[in-house]
């Protein structure tokens, strides 16, 4: 189905992006149902010299999809099937499926799951291609560590687009194309229409080919009120949290069954919160859970409020993402940490989060990482960060377009001050470990913002960049699939 301006469906389809700072205004929206239809869309874009882009769930943070330069938008949201493919001996997941739908189908059908993201509304297309992580990743690795194959519509050097199935098999001539979609990012090499998942080394029937989730989960929120937090208390809280993760992120740690995020909201939001999800069926769940909260809380001064809930794994996993109604404009950046933040870096966070002139909702998000993620070689997947202890995300959200400039500058100031010693970004070094394509920040390509002296692509992909560059040269030499953070063919 092709939808054009004037069609009553156009506004809703064009406006599915989560960040209303950016607007898609394509001449055509192709709501596709097969790889063949995607080929037709790509051929039409090439024939008419139209910029083409693809949307899965619509959760991109920057203008990589929602930009007027794109005149043909391929929407894969109707391609959302989750099935078992006996021929591949793997689970087939179409690129438009949402994570929540995938979790439900895999669990209810076969008792298995994937260690993907915590937001059930997110589409798998970009999430997987960027190397997604989530609450089970410390236990089972990244979602791409279970990726067996990928179906991609590529442009190549010929006259017409074609569909390629690339697997992780060592003798597959398209193996590098599979590898590029284990962290190289979506919409940069072609259009993914399907993924297949099977854990490496797994054998037997479908129910033994992917990890089984715990039957029950504990879901805890620990909240510290900002009015009770001094700067010393804030510093102690962040220091405690970071030090704990530095000490408990090794593979095989008894805490591999625990995922948490420290959500450092700006002071006008009222709270700083620690969110915890962990396997509730372990013999020592209570001790591990309580010891973790005690370690993070020690010496903070403000008394936290602890809200503990337990439930079936699927019920907890499908809880909708908490949003701030109306706050649909945002600026975001992110990265990885190998070691703890310095006191100067924590002080920079505190200054921005307590800035009296900042009127909207800012957040420094420190998510648990490591564990099984760090058992994989950096070159085995396109995402190279394999010895980090935390995932880092900065964001600000607001409602009024009149605040755009001020909010973007607030985020840039926060990021620039925390990473002042390395030119404003978390460049790979002994403490930091670079960026993350799924926490896209186009400032990386702006020399006025990126003063690191490190090429933007090395901040994200480090030593994996040359191989990604070869994939781009091979499968998209005409640069048909390009956005602000995609590689250019050379």
C-alpha positions as a printed NumPy array, in Angstrom:
array([[  0.   ,   0.   ,   0.   ],
       [  1.306,   3.443,  -0.959],
       [  0.068,   6.447,   1.015],
       [  0.596,  10.001,  -0.236],
       [ -0.137,  13.497,   1.156],
       [ -3.881,  14.118,   1.203],
       [ -4.676,  10.53 ,   2.129],
       [ -6.446,  10.476,   5.55 ],
       [ -3.878,   7.881,   6.722],
       [ -0.878,  10.011,   5.836],
       [ -0.602,  12.174,   8.96 ],
       [ -0.67 ,   9.234,  11.366],
       [  1.843,   7.198,   9.358],
       [  4.213,  10.112,   8.779],
       [  4.033,  11.159,  12.432],
       [  4.93 ,   7.844,  14.072],
       [  8.369,   9.046,  15.188],
       [  8.852,   9.463,  18.926],
       [ 10.727,  12.786,  18.756],
       [  8.469,  15.58 ,  17.506],
       [ 11.444,  17.904,  17.035],
       [ 11.692,  16.216,  13.66 ],
       [  8.957,  15.702,  11.065],
       [  8.763,  13.271,   8.177],
       [  7.21 ,  14.74 ,   5.003],
       [  7.74 ,  12.021,   2.365],
       [  6.077,  12.067,  -1.03 ],
       [  5.209,   8.415,  -0.538],
       [  4.889,   6.071,   2.424],
       [  5.145,   2.429,   1.421],
       [  3.41 ,   0.213,   3.967],
       [  5.045,  -3.04 ,   2.93 ],
       [  4.284,  -6.69 ,   3.616],
       [  7.179,  -8.553,   2.009],
       [ 10.781,  -8.263,   0.888],
       [  9.541,  -8.161,  -2.715],
       [  7.555,  -5.009,  -1.972],
       [ 10.604,  -3.475,  -0.285],
       [ 12.609,  -4.225,  -3.449],
       [  9.956,  -2.4  ,  -5.478],
       [ 10.159,   0.613,  -3.175],
       [ 13.951,   0.73 ,  -3.4  ],
       [ 13.847,   0.434,  -7.198],
       [ 11.327,   3.273,  -7.378],
       [ 13.508,   5.488,  -5.181],
       [ 16.57 ,   4.803,  -7.318],
       [ 14.713,   5.318, -10.598],
       [ 13.313,   8.679,  -9.485],
       [ 16.416,   9.771,  -7.542],
       [ 14.523,  10.011,  -4.252],
       [ 16.123,   9.67 ,  -0.853],
       [ 14.737,   6.577,   0.853],
       [ 14.516,   5.617,   4.523],
       [ 12.932,   2.897,   6.639],
       [ 10.893,   2.884,   9.846],
       [ 10.263,  -0.027,  12.186],
       [  9.026,   1.111,  15.597],
       [  9.656,   4.835,  15.21 ],
       [ 11.812,   5.154,  18.327],
       [ 14.879,   6.807,  16.802],
       [ 16.082,   9.758,  18.871],
       [ 17.528,  11.86 ,  16.04 ],
       [ 16.516,  12.82 ,  12.497],
       [ 17.826,   9.608,  10.94 ],
       [ 14.319,   8.873,   9.604],
       [ 12.161,  11.918,  10.289],
       [ 13.799,  14.464,   7.991],
       [ 12.4  ,  16.29 ,   4.933],
       [ 15.342,  15.081,   2.824],
       [ 13.736,  11.614,   2.744],
       [ 11.102,  11.497,   0.024],
       [ 10.165,   7.802,   0.213],
       [  9.512,   6.186,   3.577],
       [  9.337,   2.397,   3.823],
       [  7.205,   1.44 ,   6.844],
       [  7.699,  -2.211,   7.864],
       [  5.324,  -2.128,  10.849],
       [  2.895,  -4.561,   9.142],
       [  5.716,  -7.111,   8.885],
       [  5.467,  -8.25 ,  12.486],
       [  5.332, -12.042,  12.444],
       [  7.151, -14.235,  14.982],
       [  7.42 , -17.89 ,  13.959],
       [  9.683, -20.899,  14.157],
       [ 11.433, -21.662,  10.873],
       [ 12.302, -25.392,  10.672],
       [ 14.446, -24.855,   7.594],
       [ 16.709, -22.467,   9.477],
       [ 16.138, -24.234,  12.799],
       [ 15.725, -20.748,  14.221],
       [ 13.019, -18.281,  15.218],
       [ 12.038, -15.866,  12.453],
       [ 11.121, -12.347,  13.557],
       [  9.983,  -9.807,  10.991],
       [ 11.545,  -6.366,  11.226],
       [  8.353,  -4.509,  12.138],
       [  7.576,  -6.562,  15.237],
       [  7.618,  -4.78 ,  18.584],
       [  9.761,  -6.165,  21.378],
       [  6.721,  -6.83 ,  23.55 ],
       [  5.083,  -8.851,  20.788],
       [  8.294, -10.853,  20.334],
       [  8.585, -11.593,  24.051],
       [  4.97 , -12.705,  24.255],
       [  5.092, -14.915,  21.153],
       [  8.35 , -16.62 ,  22.091],
       [  7.345, -17.186,  25.701],
       [  3.789, -18.344,  25.126],
       [  4.715, -20.466,  22.127],
       [  7.97 , -22.081,  23.19 ],
       [  8.929, -20.891,  26.711],
       [ 11.96 , -18.938,  25.472],
       [ 12.969, -15.323,  25.053],
       [ 15.61 , -12.916,  23.781],
       [ 17.711, -10.58 ,  25.974],
       [ 16.383,  -7.437,  24.314],
       [ 15.354,  -4.024,  25.549],
       [ 13.192,  -3.013,  28.483],
       [ 10.705,  -0.955,  26.402],
       [  8.085,  -3.292,  24.873],
       [  6.938,  -0.662,  22.365],
       [ 10.278,  -0.518,  20.501],
       [ 10.52 ,  -2.09 ,  17.04 ],
       [ 13.098,  -4.803,  16.502],
       [ 14.445,  -3.407,  13.214],
       [ 16.664,  -0.697,  14.616],
       [ 17.003,  -2.201,  18.079],
       [ 18.606,  -5.411,  16.858],
       [ 20.69 ,  -3.803,  14.116],
       [ 22.23 ,  -1.447,  16.671],
       [ 23.146,  -4.223,  19.126],
       [ 20.31 ,  -3.922,  21.632],
       [ 20.568,  -4.819,  25.318],
       [ 18.127,  -5.24 ,  28.186],
       [ 17.291,  -6.714,  31.598],
       [ 18.521, -10.231,  30.75 ],
       [ 21.727,  -9.175,  28.994],
       [ 24.042,  -9.553,  32.004],
       [ 22.876, -13.163,  32.098],
       [ 22.546, -14.013,  28.395],
       [ 24.426, -11.354,  26.439],
       [ 23.187,  -8.85 ,  23.87 ],
       [ 20.28 ,  -9.64 ,  21.59 ],
       [ 22.708,  -9.833,  18.64 ],
       [ 24.666, -12.567,  20.41 ],
       [ 21.7  , -14.789,  19.475],
       [ 21.272, -13.519,  15.903],
       [ 21.649, -16.355,  13.404],
       [ 20.646, -14.698,  10.134],
       [ 19.21 , -11.572,   8.594],
       [ 17.218, -10.873,   5.428],
       [ 18.201,  -7.566,   3.84 ],
       [ 17.134,  -5.737,   0.695],
       [ 20.288,  -4.172,  -0.751],
       [ 20.925,  -1.922,  -3.727],
       [ 24.376,  -3.122,  -4.759],
       [ 25.97 ,  -2.12 ,  -8.056],
       [ 23.315,  -3.603, -10.344],
       [ 20.257,  -2.019, -11.879],
       [ 17.783,  -3.498,  -9.402],
       [ 17.546,  -4.073,  -5.67 ],
       [ 17.844,  -7.648,  -4.477],
       [ 17.138,  -9.577,  -1.287],
       [ 20.064, -11.241,   0.485],
       [ 19.888, -13.718,   3.351],
       [ 23.099, -13.526,   5.371],
       [ 23.965, -15.941,   8.182],
       [ 26.683, -16.285,  10.786],
       [ 27.891, -19.53 ,   9.191],
       [ 31.66 , -19.285,   8.591],
       [ 31.34 , -20.296,   4.931],
       [ 28.48 , -17.926,   4.106],
       [ 29.7  , -15.504,   1.393],
       [ 27.399, -12.862,   2.872],
       [ 28.556, -13.36 ,   6.459],
       [ 29.917,  -9.815,   6.663],
       [ 26.44 ,  -8.455,   5.91 ],
       [ 25.083, -10.482,   8.84 ],
       [ 27.924,  -9.145,  11.003],
       [ 27.174,  -5.523,  10.051],
       [ 23.69 ,  -5.949,  11.505],
       [ 25.05 ,  -7.006,  14.899],
       [ 25.655,  -3.391,  15.914],
       [ 26.288,  -1.371,  12.757],
       [ 22.901,   0.321,  13.022],
       [ 19.691,   0.255,  11.021],
       [ 19.07 ,   1.791,   7.605],
       [ 22.756,   2.076,   6.723],
       [ 23.486,  -0.947,   4.505],
       [ 20.035,  -1.888,   3.239],
       [ 16.539,  -2.51 ,   4.576],
       [ 16.155,  -5.433,   6.97 ],
       [ 12.935,  -7.378,   6.539],
       [ 13.542, -10.386,   8.803],
       [ 15.818, -11.694,  11.544],
       [ 16.413, -15.295,  12.623],
       [ 17.528, -16.094,  16.174],
       [ 19.229, -19.16 ,  17.618],
       [ 21.75 , -19.211,  20.471],
       [ 25.211, -20.31 ,  19.286],
       [ 25.8  , -23.973,  20.116],
       [ 22.139, -24.646,  20.946],
       [ 20.702, -27.94 ,  19.723],
       [ 17.475, -29.88 ,  20.   ],
       [ 13.917, -28.692,  19.603],
       [ 12.674, -25.097,  19.45 ],
       [ 12.312, -24.784,  23.239],
       [ 16.052, -25.366,  23.681],
       [ 17.312, -22.948,  21.013],
       [ 17.005, -19.682,  22.966],
       [ 17.294, -18.789,  26.675],
       [ 14.398, -19.498,  29.001],
       [ 13.395, -16.517,  31.147],
       [ 12.819, -16.864,  34.907],
       [  9.269, -17.745,  35.788],
       [  8.986, -14.784,  38.168],
       [ 10.66 , -11.396,  38.371],
       [ 11.153,  -8.906,  41.159],
       [ 10.538,  -5.325,  40.058],
       [ 11.761,  -2.701,  42.539],
       [ 11.919,   1.079,  42.501],
       [ 14.087,   2.835,  45.109],
       [ 13.429,   6.582,  45.265],
       [ 15.387,   9.387,  46.926],
       [ 13.619,  12.756,  47.146],
       [ 15.661,  15.606,  45.694],
       [ 14.823,  17.953,  48.589],
       [ 16.697,  15.587,  50.918],
       [ 19.769,  15.235,  48.679],
       [ 22.757,  17.462,  49.307],
       [ 25.532,  17.616,  46.727],
       [ 27.582,  15.384,  49.025],
       [ 24.711,  12.906,  49.218],
       [ 24.253,  12.936,  45.452],
       [ 27.971,  12.358,  44.953],
       [ 27.93 ,   9.491,  47.412],
       [ 24.926,   7.886,  45.696],
       [ 26.513,   7.965,  42.238],
       [ 29.883,   6.863,  43.615],
       [ 28.315,   3.941,  45.495],
       [ 26.399,   2.83 ,  42.426],
       [ 29.37 ,   3.029,  40.095],
       [ 31.745,   1.313,  42.512],
       [ 29.281,  -1.533,  43.027],
       [ 29.036,  -2.133,  39.291],
       [ 32.798,  -1.991,  38.908],
       [ 32.993,  -4.791,  41.481],
       [ 30.062,  -6.952,  40.297],
       [ 30.078,  -6.921,  36.49 ],
       [ 32.327,  -9.906,  35.876],
       [ 30.905, -12.876,  33.958],
       [ 29.648, -15.476,  36.407],
       [ 28.871, -12.991,  39.169],
       [ 25.923, -14.068,  41.345],
       [ 24.499, -10.679,  40.373],
       [ 24.25 , -11.605,  36.687],
       [ 20.53 , -12.188,  37.36 ],
       [ 20.111,  -8.525,  38.365],
       [ 19.576,  -5.592,  36.032],
       [ 19.273,  -2.042,  37.28 ],
       [ 19.338,   1.543,  36.143],
       [ 20.124,   4.59 ,  38.241],
       [ 17.863,   7.335,  36.923],
       [ 19.306,  10.706,  37.89 ],
       [ 16.414,  13.008,  37.035],
       [ 16.784,  16.765,  37.146],
       [ 15.825,  18.223,  40.511],
       [ 12.548,  19.709,  39.25 ],
       [ 11.309,  16.149,  38.607],
       [ 11.378,  15.573,  42.389],
       [ 13.154,  12.201,  42.607],
       [ 16.245,  10.21 ,  41.821],
       [ 15.373,   6.549,  41.309],
       [ 17.064,   3.165,  41.158],
       [ 15.049,   0.665,  39.139],
       [ 15.836,  -3.035,  39.673],
       [ 14.689,  -6.144,  37.856],
       [ 15.959,  -9.539,  38.917],
       [ 15.146, -13.218,  38.91 ],
       [ 12.78 , -13.768,  41.848],
       [ 13.242, -17.552,  41.895],
       [ 16.827, -17.71 ,  43.175],
       [ 17.441, -19.126,  46.632],
       [ 19.271, -15.942,  47.635],
       [ 17.148, -13.375,  45.794],
       [ 16.232, -11.57 ,  49.02 ],
       [ 19.828, -11.261,  50.208],
       [ 21.236, -10.174,  46.844],
       [ 18.439,  -7.67 ,  46.353],
       [ 18.67 ,  -6.126,  49.82 ],
       [ 22.477,  -6.066,  49.88 ],
       [ 22.52 ,  -4.228,  46.561],
       [ 20.11 ,  -1.542,  47.765],
       [ 22.068,  -1.161,  51.006],
       [ 25.36 ,  -0.765,  49.147],
       [ 23.988,   1.918,  46.828],
       [ 22.241,   3.76 ,  49.692],
       [ 25.096,   3.752,  52.197],
       [ 25.985,   7.207,  53.493],
       [ 23.65 ,   9.07 ,  51.108],
       [ 21.804,  10.791,  53.944],
       [ 18.354,  10.998,  52.363],
       [ 16.069,   8.138,  53.319],
       [ 14.849,   6.242,  50.241],
       [ 11.399,   4.892,  49.618],
       [ 11.5  ,   1.269,  48.445],
       [  8.629,  -0.133,  46.386],
       [  8.958,  -3.885,  45.758],
       [  6.679,  -5.896,  43.478],
       [  6.85 ,  -9.423,  42.103],
       [  5.031, -11.042,  39.254],
       [  5.177, -13.424,  36.341],
       [  8.13 , -12.655,  34.078],
       [  5.952, -11.868,  31.075],
       [  3.678,  -9.533,  33.037],
       [  6.646,  -7.558,  34.361],
       [  8.333,  -7.515,  30.959],
       [  5.27 ,  -6.176,  29.157],
       [  4.743,  -3.255,  31.532],
       [  4.428,  -0.123,  29.362],
       [  7.277,   2.363,  29.355],
       [  6.681,   5.28 ,  31.707],
       [  6.39 ,   8.531,  29.758],
       [  5.792,  12.173,  30.584],
       [  2.556,  13.087,  28.733],
       [  3.1  ,  15.839,  26.195],
       [  6.887,  15.801,  26.578],
       [  7.568,  14.564,  23.049],
       [ 10.584,  16.668,  22.08 ],
       [ 14.024,  15.469,  23.086],
       [ 17.775,  15.534,  22.697],
       [ 19.833,  12.478,  23.559],
       [ 23.349,  11.087,  23.626],
       [ 24.95 ,   8.   ,  25.126],
       [ 27.88 ,   5.693,  25.512],
       [ 29.678,   3.175,  27.716],
       [ 31.786,   3.289,  30.86 ],
       [ 34.608,   0.889,  31.708],
       [ 35.366,   2.448,  35.091],
       [ 33.712,   4.737,  37.63 ],
       [ 33.107,   8.446,  37.103],
       [ 35.485,  10.903,  38.734],
       [ 34.298,  13.381,  41.342],
       [ 34.634,  16.181,  38.775],
       [ 32.375,  14.294,  36.376],
       [ 29.768,  13.69 ,  39.064],
       [ 29.95 ,  17.357,  40.023],
       [ 29.231,  18.287,  36.396],
       [ 26.142,  16.07 ,  36.469],
       [ 24.975,  17.681,  39.69 ],
       [ 25.376,  21.223,  38.299],
       [ 23.27 ,  20.459,  35.245],
       [ 20.622,  18.466,  37.088],
       [ 20.138,  21.232,  39.668],
       [ 20.396,  24.144,  37.211],
       [ 17.621,  26.55 ,  38.305],
       [ 17.238,  27.825,  34.741],
       [ 16.467,  24.364,  33.383],
       [ 12.686,  24.146,  33.293],
       [ 12.129,  20.715,  31.781],
       [ 13.026,  17.091,  32.535],
       [ 16.627,  16.006,  32.164],
       [ 18.062,  12.595,  32.917],
       [ 21.397,  10.872,  33.391],
       [ 20.7  ,   7.153,  33.014],
       [ 23.29 ,   4.636,  34.217],
       [ 22.3  ,   1.095,  33.235],
       [ 23.842,  -2.168,  34.387],
       [ 26.111,  -3.776,  31.803],
       [ 28.824,  -6.416,  31.732],
       [ 28.315, -10.027,  32.786],
       [ 27.726, -12.314,  29.811],
       [ 28.009,  -9.329,  27.466],
       [ 31.707,  -9.238,  28.272],
       [ 32.349, -12.876,  27.36 ],
       [ 32.208, -12.076,  23.635],
       [ 35.202, -10.845,  21.642],
       [ 34.917,  -7.193,  20.502],
       [ 35.309,  -8.202,  16.853],
       [ 32.725, -11.012,  16.992],
       [ 29.903,  -8.495,  16.522],
       [ 29.833,  -5.01 ,  15.059],
       [ 29.174,  -3.537,  18.509],
       [ 32.668,  -3.629,  20.058],
       [ 32.045,  -2.605,  23.678],
       [ 32.716,  -5.879,  25.479],
       [ 34.392,  -4.895,  28.738],
       [ 32.124,  -2.088,  29.972],
       [ 30.365,  -1.992,  33.325],
       [ 27.636,   0.566,  32.552],
       [ 25.618,   1.895,  29.656],
       [ 25.325,   5.677,  29.729],
       [ 22.438,   7.754,  28.397],
       [ 21.809,  11.497,  28.716],
       [ 18.496,  12.982,  27.627],
       [ 16.226,  15.95 ,  28.052],
       [ 12.527,  15.956,  27.161],
       [ 10.192,  18.902,  26.809],
       [  6.849,  19.922,  25.334],
       [  7.221,  23.407,  23.867],
       [  9.061,  23.959,  20.573],
       [ 10.076,  27.383,  21.856],
       [ 12.4  ,  25.583,  24.299],
       [ 14.264,  23.644,  21.6  ],
       [ 17.441,  25.702,  21.526],
       [ 17.732,  25.975,  25.304],
       [ 17.14 ,  22.259,  25.868],
       [ 19.591,  21.147,  23.209],
       [ 22.165,  23.457,  24.737],
       [ 21.451,  22.081,  28.221],
       [ 22.151,  18.558,  27.014],
       [ 25.288,  19.624,  25.161],
       [ 26.557,  21.436,  28.255],
       [ 25.934,  18.384,  30.426],
       [ 27.685,  16.05 ,  28.002],
       [ 30.493,  18.479,  27.307],
       [ 31.254,  19.091,  30.975],
       [ 31.09 ,  15.438,  32.06 ],
       [ 33.443,  14.477,  29.233],
       [ 35.465,  17.673,  29.149],
       [ 38.76 ,  15.811,  29.468],
       [ 38.082,  13.952,  26.213],
       [ 36.664,  16.681,  24.001],
       [ 33.01 ,  16.423,  24.981],
       [ 32.242,  12.751,  24.259],
       [ 32.982,   9.406,  25.975],
       [ 35.816,   8.439,  23.634],
       [ 37.309,   4.969,  24.136],
       [ 40.026,   5.001,  26.783],
       [ 40.695,   3.306,  30.104],
       [ 37.619,   4.836,  31.744],
       [ 35.153,   5.24 ,  28.88 ],
       [ 34.312,   3.01 ,  25.936],
       [ 32.765,   5.116,  23.221],
       [ 29.277,   5.753,  21.935],
       [ 26.248,   3.709,  20.934],
       [ 24.506,   3.967,  17.583],
       [ 21.072,   3.335,  19.135],
       [ 21.584,   6.385,  21.365],
       [ 22.168,   8.436,  18.25 ],
       [ 23.666,  11.917,  18.536],
       [ 24.343,  13.73 ,  15.266],
       [ 26.629,  16.118,  17.148],
       [ 29.31 ,  13.452,  16.73 ],
       [ 29.703,  14.55 ,  13.093],
       [ 29.804,  18.245,  13.959],
       [ 33.393,  19.468,  14.513],
       [ 32.028,  22.341,  16.592],
       [ 30.679,  19.79 ,  19.076],
       [ 33.044,  16.845,  18.645],
       [ 36.405,  18.156,  19.826],
       [ 37.753,  14.731,  20.689],
       [ 40.214,  14.417,  17.847],
       [ 38.716,  10.953,  17.225],
       [ 36.664,  10.312,  14.056],
       [ 32.975,  10.003,  14.837],
       [ 32.791,   6.447,  13.54 ],
       [ 35.647,   5.32 ,  15.787],
       [ 33.854,   6.789,  18.817],
       [ 30.983,   4.399,  18.053],
       [ 32.611,   1.343,  16.469],
       [ 36.269,   1.63 ,  17.479],
       [ 38.395,  -0.94 ,  15.634],
       [ 35.366,  -2.501,  13.947],
       [ 34.992,   0.496,  11.658],
       [ 37.206,  -0.787,   8.79 ],
       [ 35.156,  -3.968,   8.42 ],
       [ 31.901,  -2.012,   8.491],
       [ 33.351,   0.267,   5.839],
       [ 34.055,  -2.733,   3.599],
       [ 30.445,  -3.911,   4.037],
       [ 29.201,  -0.481,   3.024],
       [ 31.451,  -0.46 ,  -0.027],
       [ 30.268,  -3.922,  -1.069],
       [ 26.518,  -3.79 ,  -0.479],
       [ 25.698,  -0.083,  -0.856],
       [ 28.378,   1.435,  -3.108],
       [ 25.9  ,   3.99 ,  -4.501],
       [ 25.037,   5.2  ,  -0.985],
       [ 21.337,   4.595,  -1.493],
       [ 20.839,   3.992,   2.231],
       [ 22.265,   6.905,   4.146],
       [ 21.51 ,   9.1  ,   7.115],
       [ 23.404,  11.445,   9.416],
       [ 25.242,   8.605,  11.214],
       [ 25.793,   6.132,   8.381],
       [ 29.113,   5.427,   6.728],
       [ 29.799,   6.82 ,   3.268],
       [ 31.159,   4.402,   0.664],
       [ 34.814,   4.909,  -0.216]])
